[in-house]
PDB file of C-alpha atoms and ligand atoms in Angstrom:
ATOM      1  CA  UNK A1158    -177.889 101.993-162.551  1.00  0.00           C
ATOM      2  CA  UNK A1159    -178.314  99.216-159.805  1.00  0.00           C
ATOM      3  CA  UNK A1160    -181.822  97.281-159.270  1.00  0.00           C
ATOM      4  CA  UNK A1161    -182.695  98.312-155.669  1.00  0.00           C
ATOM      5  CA  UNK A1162    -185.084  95.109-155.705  1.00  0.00           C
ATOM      6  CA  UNK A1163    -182.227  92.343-155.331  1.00  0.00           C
ATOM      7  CA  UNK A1164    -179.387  92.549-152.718  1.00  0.00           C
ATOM      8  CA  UNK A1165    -175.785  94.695-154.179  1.00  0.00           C
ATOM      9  CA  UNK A1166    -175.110  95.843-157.432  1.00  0.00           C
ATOM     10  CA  UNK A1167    -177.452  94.175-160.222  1.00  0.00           C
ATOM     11  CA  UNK A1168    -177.314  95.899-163.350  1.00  0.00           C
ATOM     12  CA  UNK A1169    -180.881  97.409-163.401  1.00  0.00           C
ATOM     13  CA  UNK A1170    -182.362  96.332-167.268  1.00  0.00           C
ATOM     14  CA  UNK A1171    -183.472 100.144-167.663  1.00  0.00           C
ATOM     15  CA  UNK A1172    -179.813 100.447-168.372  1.00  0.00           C
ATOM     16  CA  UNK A1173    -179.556  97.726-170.688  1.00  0.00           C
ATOM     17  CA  UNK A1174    -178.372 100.077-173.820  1.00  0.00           C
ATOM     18  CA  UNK A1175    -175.372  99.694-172.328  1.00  0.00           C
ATOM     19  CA  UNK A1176    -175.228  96.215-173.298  1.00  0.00           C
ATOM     20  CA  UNK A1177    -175.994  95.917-176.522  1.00  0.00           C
ATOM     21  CA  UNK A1178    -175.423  98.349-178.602  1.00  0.00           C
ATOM     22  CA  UNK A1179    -173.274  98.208-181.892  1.00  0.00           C
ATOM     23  CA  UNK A1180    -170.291 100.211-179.812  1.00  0.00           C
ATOM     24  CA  UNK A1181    -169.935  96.820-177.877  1.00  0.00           C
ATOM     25  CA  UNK A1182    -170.266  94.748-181.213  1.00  0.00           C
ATOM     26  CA  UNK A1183    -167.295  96.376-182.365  1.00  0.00           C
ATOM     27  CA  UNK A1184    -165.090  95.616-179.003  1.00  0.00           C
ATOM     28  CA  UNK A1185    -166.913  92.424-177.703  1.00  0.00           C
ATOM     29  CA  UNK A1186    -167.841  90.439-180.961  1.00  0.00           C
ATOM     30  CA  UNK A1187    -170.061  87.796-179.424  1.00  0.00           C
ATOM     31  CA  UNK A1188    -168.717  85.130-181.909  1.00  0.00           C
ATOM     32  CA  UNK A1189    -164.948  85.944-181.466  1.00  0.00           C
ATOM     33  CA  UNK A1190    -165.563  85.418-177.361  1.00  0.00           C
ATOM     34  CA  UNK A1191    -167.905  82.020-177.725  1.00  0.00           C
ATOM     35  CA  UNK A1192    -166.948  80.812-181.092  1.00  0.00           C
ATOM     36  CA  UNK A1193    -164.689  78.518-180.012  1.00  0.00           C
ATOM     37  CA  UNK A1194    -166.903  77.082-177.347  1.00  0.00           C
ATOM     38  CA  UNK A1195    -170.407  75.754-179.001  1.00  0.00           C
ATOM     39  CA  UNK A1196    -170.832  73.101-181.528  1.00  0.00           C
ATOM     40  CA  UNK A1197    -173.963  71.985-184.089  1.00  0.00           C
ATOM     41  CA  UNK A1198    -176.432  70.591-181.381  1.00  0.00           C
ATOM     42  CA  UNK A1199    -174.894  71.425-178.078  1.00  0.00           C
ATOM     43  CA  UNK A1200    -176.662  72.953-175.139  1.00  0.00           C
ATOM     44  CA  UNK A1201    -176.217  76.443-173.715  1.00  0.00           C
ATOM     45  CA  UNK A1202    -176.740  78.052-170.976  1.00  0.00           C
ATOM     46  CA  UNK A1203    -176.280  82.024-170.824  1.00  0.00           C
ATOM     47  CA  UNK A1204    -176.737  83.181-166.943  1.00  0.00           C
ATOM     48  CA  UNK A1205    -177.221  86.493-166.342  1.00  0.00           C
ATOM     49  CA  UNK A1206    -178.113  87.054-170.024  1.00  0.00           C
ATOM     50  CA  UNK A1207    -179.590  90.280-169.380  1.00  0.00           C
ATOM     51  CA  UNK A1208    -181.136  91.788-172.643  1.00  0.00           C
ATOM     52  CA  UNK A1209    -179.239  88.093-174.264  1.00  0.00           C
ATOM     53  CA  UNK A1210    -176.225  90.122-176.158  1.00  0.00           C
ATOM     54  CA  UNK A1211    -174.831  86.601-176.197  1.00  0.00           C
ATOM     55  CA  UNK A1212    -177.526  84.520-176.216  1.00  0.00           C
ATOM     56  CA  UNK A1213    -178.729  84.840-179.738  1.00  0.00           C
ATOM     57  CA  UNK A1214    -175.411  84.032-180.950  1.00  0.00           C
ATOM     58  CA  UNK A1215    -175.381  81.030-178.510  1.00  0.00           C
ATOM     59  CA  UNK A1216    -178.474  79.642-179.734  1.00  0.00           C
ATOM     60  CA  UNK A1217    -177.391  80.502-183.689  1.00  0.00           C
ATOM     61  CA  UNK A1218    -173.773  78.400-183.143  1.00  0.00           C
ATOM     62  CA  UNK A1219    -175.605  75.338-181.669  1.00  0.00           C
ATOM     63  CA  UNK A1220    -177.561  75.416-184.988  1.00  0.00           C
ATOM     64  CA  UNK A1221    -181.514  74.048-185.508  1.00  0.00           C
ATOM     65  CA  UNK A1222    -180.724  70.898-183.438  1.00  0.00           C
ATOM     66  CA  UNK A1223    -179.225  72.765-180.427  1.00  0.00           C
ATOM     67  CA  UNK A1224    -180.824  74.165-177.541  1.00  0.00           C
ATOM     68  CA  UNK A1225    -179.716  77.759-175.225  1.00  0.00           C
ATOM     69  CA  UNK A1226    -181.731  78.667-172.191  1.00  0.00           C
ATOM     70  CA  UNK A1227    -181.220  81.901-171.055  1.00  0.00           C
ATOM     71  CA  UNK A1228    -181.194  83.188-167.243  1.00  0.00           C
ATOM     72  CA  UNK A1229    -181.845  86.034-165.196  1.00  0.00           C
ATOM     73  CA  UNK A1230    -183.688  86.992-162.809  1.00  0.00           C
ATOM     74  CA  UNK A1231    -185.223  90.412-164.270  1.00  0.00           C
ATOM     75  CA  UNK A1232    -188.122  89.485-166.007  1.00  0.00           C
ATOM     76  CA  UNK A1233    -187.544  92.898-167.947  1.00  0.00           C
ATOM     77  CA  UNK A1234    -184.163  91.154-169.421  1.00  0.00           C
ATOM     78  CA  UNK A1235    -185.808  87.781-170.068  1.00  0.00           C
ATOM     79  CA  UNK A1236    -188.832  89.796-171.883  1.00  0.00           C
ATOM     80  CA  UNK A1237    -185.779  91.705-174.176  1.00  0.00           C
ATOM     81  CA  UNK A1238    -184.812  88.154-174.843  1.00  0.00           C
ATOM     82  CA  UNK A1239    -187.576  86.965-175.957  1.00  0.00           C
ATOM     83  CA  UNK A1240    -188.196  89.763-178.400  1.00  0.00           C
ATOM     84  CA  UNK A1241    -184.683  89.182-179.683  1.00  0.00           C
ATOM     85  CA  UNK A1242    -185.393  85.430-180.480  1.00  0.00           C
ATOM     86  CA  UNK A1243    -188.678  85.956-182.063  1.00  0.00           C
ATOM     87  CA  UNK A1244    -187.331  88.381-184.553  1.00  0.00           C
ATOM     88  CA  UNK A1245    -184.801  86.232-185.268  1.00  0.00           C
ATOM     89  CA  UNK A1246    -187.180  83.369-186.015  1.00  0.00           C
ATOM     90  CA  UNK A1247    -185.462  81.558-182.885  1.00  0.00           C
ATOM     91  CA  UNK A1248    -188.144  80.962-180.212  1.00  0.00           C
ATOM     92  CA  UNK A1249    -188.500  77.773-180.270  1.00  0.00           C
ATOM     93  CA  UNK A1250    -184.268  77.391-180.047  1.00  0.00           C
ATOM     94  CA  UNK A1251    -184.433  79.963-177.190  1.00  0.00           C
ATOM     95  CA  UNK A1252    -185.479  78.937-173.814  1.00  0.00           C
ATOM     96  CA  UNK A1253    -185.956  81.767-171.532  1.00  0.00           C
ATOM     97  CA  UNK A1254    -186.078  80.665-167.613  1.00  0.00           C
ATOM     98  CA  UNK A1255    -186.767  83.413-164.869  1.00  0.00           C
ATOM     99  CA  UNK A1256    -184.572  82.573-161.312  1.00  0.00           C
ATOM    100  CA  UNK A1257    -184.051  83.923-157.913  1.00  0.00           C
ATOM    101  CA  UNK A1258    -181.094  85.962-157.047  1.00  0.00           C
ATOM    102  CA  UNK A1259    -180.198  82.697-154.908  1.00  0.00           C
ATOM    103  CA  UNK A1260    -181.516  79.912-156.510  1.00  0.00           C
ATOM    104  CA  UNK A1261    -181.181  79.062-160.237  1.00  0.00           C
ATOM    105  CA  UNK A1262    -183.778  76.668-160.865  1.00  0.00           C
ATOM    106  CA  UNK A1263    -183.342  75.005-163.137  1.00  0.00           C
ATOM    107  CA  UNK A1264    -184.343  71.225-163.446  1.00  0.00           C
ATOM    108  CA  UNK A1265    -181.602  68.928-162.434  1.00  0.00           C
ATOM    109  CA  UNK A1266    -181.766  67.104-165.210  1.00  0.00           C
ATOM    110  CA  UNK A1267    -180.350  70.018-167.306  1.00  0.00           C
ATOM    111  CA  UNK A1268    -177.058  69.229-168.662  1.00  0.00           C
ATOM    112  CA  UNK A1269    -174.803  72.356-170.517  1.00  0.00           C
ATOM    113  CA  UNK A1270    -172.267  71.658-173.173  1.00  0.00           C
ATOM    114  CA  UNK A1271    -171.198  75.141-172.357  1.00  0.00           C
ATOM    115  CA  UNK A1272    -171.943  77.928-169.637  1.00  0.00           C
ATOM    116  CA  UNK A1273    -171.670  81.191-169.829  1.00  0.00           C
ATOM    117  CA  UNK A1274    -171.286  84.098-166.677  1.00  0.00           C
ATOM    118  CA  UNK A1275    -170.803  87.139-168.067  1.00  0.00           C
ATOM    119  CA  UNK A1276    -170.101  90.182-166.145  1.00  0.00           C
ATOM    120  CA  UNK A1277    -172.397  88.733-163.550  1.00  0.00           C
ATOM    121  CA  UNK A1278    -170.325  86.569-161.015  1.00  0.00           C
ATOM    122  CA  UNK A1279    -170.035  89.772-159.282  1.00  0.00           C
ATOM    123  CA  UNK A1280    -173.377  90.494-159.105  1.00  0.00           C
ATOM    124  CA  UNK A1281    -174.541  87.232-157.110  1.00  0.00           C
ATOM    125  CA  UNK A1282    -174.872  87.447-153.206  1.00  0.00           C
ATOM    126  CA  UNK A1283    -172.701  84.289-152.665  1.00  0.00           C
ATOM    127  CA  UNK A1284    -170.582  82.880-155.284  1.00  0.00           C
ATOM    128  CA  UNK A1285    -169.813  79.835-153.623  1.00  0.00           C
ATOM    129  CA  UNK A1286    -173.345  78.420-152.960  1.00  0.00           C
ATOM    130  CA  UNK A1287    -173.832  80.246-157.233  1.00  0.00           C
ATOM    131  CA  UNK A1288    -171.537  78.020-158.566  1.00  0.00           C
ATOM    132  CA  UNK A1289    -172.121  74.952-156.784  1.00  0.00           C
ATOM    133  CA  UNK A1290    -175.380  75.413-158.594  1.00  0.00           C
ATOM    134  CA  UNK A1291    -173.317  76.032-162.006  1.00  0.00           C
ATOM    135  CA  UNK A1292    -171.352  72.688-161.701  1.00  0.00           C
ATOM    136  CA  UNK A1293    -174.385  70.879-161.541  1.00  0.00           C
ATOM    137  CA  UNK A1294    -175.568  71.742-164.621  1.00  0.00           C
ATOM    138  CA  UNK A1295    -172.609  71.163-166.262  1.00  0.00           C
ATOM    139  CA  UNK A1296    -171.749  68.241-167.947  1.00  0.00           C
ATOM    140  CA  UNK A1297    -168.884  66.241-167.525  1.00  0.00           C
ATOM    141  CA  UNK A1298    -166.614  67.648-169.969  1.00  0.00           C
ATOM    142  CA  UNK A1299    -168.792  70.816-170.577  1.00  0.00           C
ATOM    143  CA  UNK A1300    -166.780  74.201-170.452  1.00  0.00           C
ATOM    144  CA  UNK A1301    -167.415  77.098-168.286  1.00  0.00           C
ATOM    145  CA  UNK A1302    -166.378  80.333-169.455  1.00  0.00           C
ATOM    146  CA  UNK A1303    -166.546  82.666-166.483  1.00  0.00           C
ATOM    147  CA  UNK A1304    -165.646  86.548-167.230  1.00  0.00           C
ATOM    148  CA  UNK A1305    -165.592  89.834-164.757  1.00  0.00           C
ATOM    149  CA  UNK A1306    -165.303  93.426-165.842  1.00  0.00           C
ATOM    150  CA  UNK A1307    -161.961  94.271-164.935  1.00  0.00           C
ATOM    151  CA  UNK A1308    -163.352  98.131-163.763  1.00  0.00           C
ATOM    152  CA  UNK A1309    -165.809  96.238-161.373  1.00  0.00           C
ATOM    153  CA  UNK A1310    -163.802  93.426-160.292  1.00  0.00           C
ATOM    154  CA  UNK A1311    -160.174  93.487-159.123  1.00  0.00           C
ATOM    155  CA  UNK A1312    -157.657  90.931-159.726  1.00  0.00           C
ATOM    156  CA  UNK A1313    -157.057  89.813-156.525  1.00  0.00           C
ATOM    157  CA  UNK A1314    -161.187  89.860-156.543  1.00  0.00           C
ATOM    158  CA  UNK A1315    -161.213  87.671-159.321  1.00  0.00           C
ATOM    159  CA  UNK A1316    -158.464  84.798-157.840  1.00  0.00           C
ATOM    160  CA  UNK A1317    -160.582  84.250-155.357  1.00  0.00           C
ATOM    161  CA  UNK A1318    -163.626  83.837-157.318  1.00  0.00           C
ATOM    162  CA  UNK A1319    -161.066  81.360-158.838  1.00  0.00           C
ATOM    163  CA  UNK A1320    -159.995  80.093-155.459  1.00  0.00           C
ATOM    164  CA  UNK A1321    -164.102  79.540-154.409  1.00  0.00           C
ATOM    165  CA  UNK A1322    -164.538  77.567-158.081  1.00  0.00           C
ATOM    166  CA  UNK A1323    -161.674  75.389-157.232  1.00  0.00           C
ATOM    167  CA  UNK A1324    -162.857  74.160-153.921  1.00  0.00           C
ATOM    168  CA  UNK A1325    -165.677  73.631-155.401  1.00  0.00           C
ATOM    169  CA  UNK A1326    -164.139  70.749-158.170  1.00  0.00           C
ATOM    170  CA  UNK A1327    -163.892  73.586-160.957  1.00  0.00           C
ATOM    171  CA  UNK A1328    -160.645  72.766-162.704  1.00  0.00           C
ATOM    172  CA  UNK A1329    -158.784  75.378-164.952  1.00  0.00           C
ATOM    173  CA  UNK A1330    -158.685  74.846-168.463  1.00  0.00           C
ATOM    174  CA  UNK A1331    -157.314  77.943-169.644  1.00  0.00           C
ATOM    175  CA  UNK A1332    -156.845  81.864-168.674  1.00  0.00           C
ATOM    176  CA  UNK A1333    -158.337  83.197-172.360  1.00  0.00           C
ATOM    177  CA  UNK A1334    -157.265  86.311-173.198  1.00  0.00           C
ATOM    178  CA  UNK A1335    -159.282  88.723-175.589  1.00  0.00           C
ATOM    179  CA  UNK A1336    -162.687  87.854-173.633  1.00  0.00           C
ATOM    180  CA  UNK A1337    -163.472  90.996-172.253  1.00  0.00           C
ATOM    181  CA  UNK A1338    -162.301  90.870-169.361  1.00  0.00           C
ATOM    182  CA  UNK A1339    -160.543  88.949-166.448  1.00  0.00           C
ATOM    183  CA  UNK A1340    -161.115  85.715-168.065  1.00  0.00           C
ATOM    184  CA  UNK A1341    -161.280  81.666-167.190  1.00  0.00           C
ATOM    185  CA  UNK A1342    -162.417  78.384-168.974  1.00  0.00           C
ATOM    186  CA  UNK A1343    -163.514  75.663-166.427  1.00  0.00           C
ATOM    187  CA  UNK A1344    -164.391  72.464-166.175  1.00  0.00           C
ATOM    188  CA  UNK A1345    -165.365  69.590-164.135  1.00  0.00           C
TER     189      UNK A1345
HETATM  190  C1  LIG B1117    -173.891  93.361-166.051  1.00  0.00           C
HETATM  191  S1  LIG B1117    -175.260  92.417-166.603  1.00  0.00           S
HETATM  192  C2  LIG B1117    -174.502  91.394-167.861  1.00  0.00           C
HETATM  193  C3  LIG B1117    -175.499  90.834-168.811  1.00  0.00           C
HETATM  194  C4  LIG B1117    -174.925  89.920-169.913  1.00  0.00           C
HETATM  195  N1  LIG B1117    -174.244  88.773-169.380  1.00  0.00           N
HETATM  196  C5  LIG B1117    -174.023  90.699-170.825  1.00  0.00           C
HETATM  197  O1  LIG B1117    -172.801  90.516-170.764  1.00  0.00           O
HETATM  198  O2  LIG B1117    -174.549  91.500-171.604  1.00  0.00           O
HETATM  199  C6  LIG B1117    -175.531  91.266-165.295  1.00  0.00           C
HETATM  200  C7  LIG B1117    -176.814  90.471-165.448  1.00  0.00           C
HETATM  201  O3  LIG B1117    -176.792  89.416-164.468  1.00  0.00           O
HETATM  202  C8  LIG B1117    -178.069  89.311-163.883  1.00  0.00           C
HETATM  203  N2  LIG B1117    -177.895  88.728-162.553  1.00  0.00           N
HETATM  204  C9  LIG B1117    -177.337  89.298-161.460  1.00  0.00           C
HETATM  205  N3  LIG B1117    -177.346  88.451-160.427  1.00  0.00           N
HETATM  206  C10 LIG B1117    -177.928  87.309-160.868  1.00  0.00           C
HETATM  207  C11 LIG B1117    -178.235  86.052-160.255  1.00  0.00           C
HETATM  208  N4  LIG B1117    -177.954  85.822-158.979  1.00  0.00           N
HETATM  209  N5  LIG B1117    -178.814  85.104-161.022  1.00  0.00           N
HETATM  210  C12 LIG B1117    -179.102  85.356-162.327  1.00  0.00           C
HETATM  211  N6  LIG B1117    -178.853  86.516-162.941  1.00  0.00           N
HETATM  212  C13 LIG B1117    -178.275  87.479-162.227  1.00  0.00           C
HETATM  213  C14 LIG B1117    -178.606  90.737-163.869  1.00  0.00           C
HETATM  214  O4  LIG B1117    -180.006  90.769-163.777  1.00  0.00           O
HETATM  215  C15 LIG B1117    -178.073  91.279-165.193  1.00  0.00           C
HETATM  216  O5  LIG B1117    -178.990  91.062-166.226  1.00  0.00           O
END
């Protein structure tokens, strides 16, 4: 289940069946969850993607003139990905960028619209020093939707994922409910 080659519990990608799969389309409609978020030419960002069951919808609500990069750092999910946006005609739209378990790596000129951390907060070895690296690629004014697995992650857990954001200069925007999971739009 886990990927024994990164530190804690990632979500190995030989178990990615598990998410995606039309049993999650039918409880986790990507569109219903990120609708709301992207806009005709905005900029994504997906971290975590794994095999990108958000991602494709990310890159299909920014339209032709937007742009979605995709993160992770199992090549095996970024590979999925890729396959994903080619047979969709979307490889060009669909930028697929490999990072460390530490370090996301992107250039700092990248600037999101909206983020997205699914199910993968959890997974990262230190959430503060992760999403210092988040708020700097969002822009001012760019949303963050951040969501846990409630079976994974408790709620006390999750406030102080909450509690690390907000020293960091995340502000609240709203507690969603119907994402998922434990659930929160940021900003900066
Ligand atoms: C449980 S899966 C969720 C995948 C996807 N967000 C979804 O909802 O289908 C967690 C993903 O986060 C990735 N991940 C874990 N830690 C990470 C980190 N520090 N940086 C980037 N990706 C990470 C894992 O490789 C895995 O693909």
């Amino acid at each position: 289940m886990y990927n024994k080659k990164f530190k804690g519990d990632v979500c190995s990608h030989s178990h990615s069946f598990f998410l995606d799969n039309f049993v999650r389309r039918i409880l986790q409609n990507p569109k219903r969850i990120i609708g709301e978020y992207i806009r005709e030419g905005d900029t994504s960002i997906d971290l975590g993607c794994g095999p990108g069951y958000f991602s494709i919808d990310m890159a299909q609500l920014a339209g032709k003139t937007g742009k979605m990069i995709a993160v992770d750092l199992q090549e095996e999910m970024l590979t999925k990905v890729g396959k994903k946006a080619a047979a969709k005609n979307m490889s060009e739209r669909i930028h697929l960028h490999q990072c460390d378990q530490n370090r996301i790596g992107l250039p700092p000129e990248t600037k999101a619209d909206f983020i997205l951390a699914f199910y993968m907060v959890h997974e990262t070895p230190d959430k503060g020093a992760f999403l210092e690296q988040v708020k700097e690629l969002l822009r001012p004014g760019g949303k963050f939707l951040l969501v846990e697995p409630i079976f994974h992650v408790s709620k006390i857990q999750f406030e102080k994922i909450l509690a690390v954001a907000g020293k960091i200069g995340f502000k609240q925007v709203d507690r969603p409910k119907r994402k998922g999971g434990r659930s929160v739009l940021l900003s900066i």
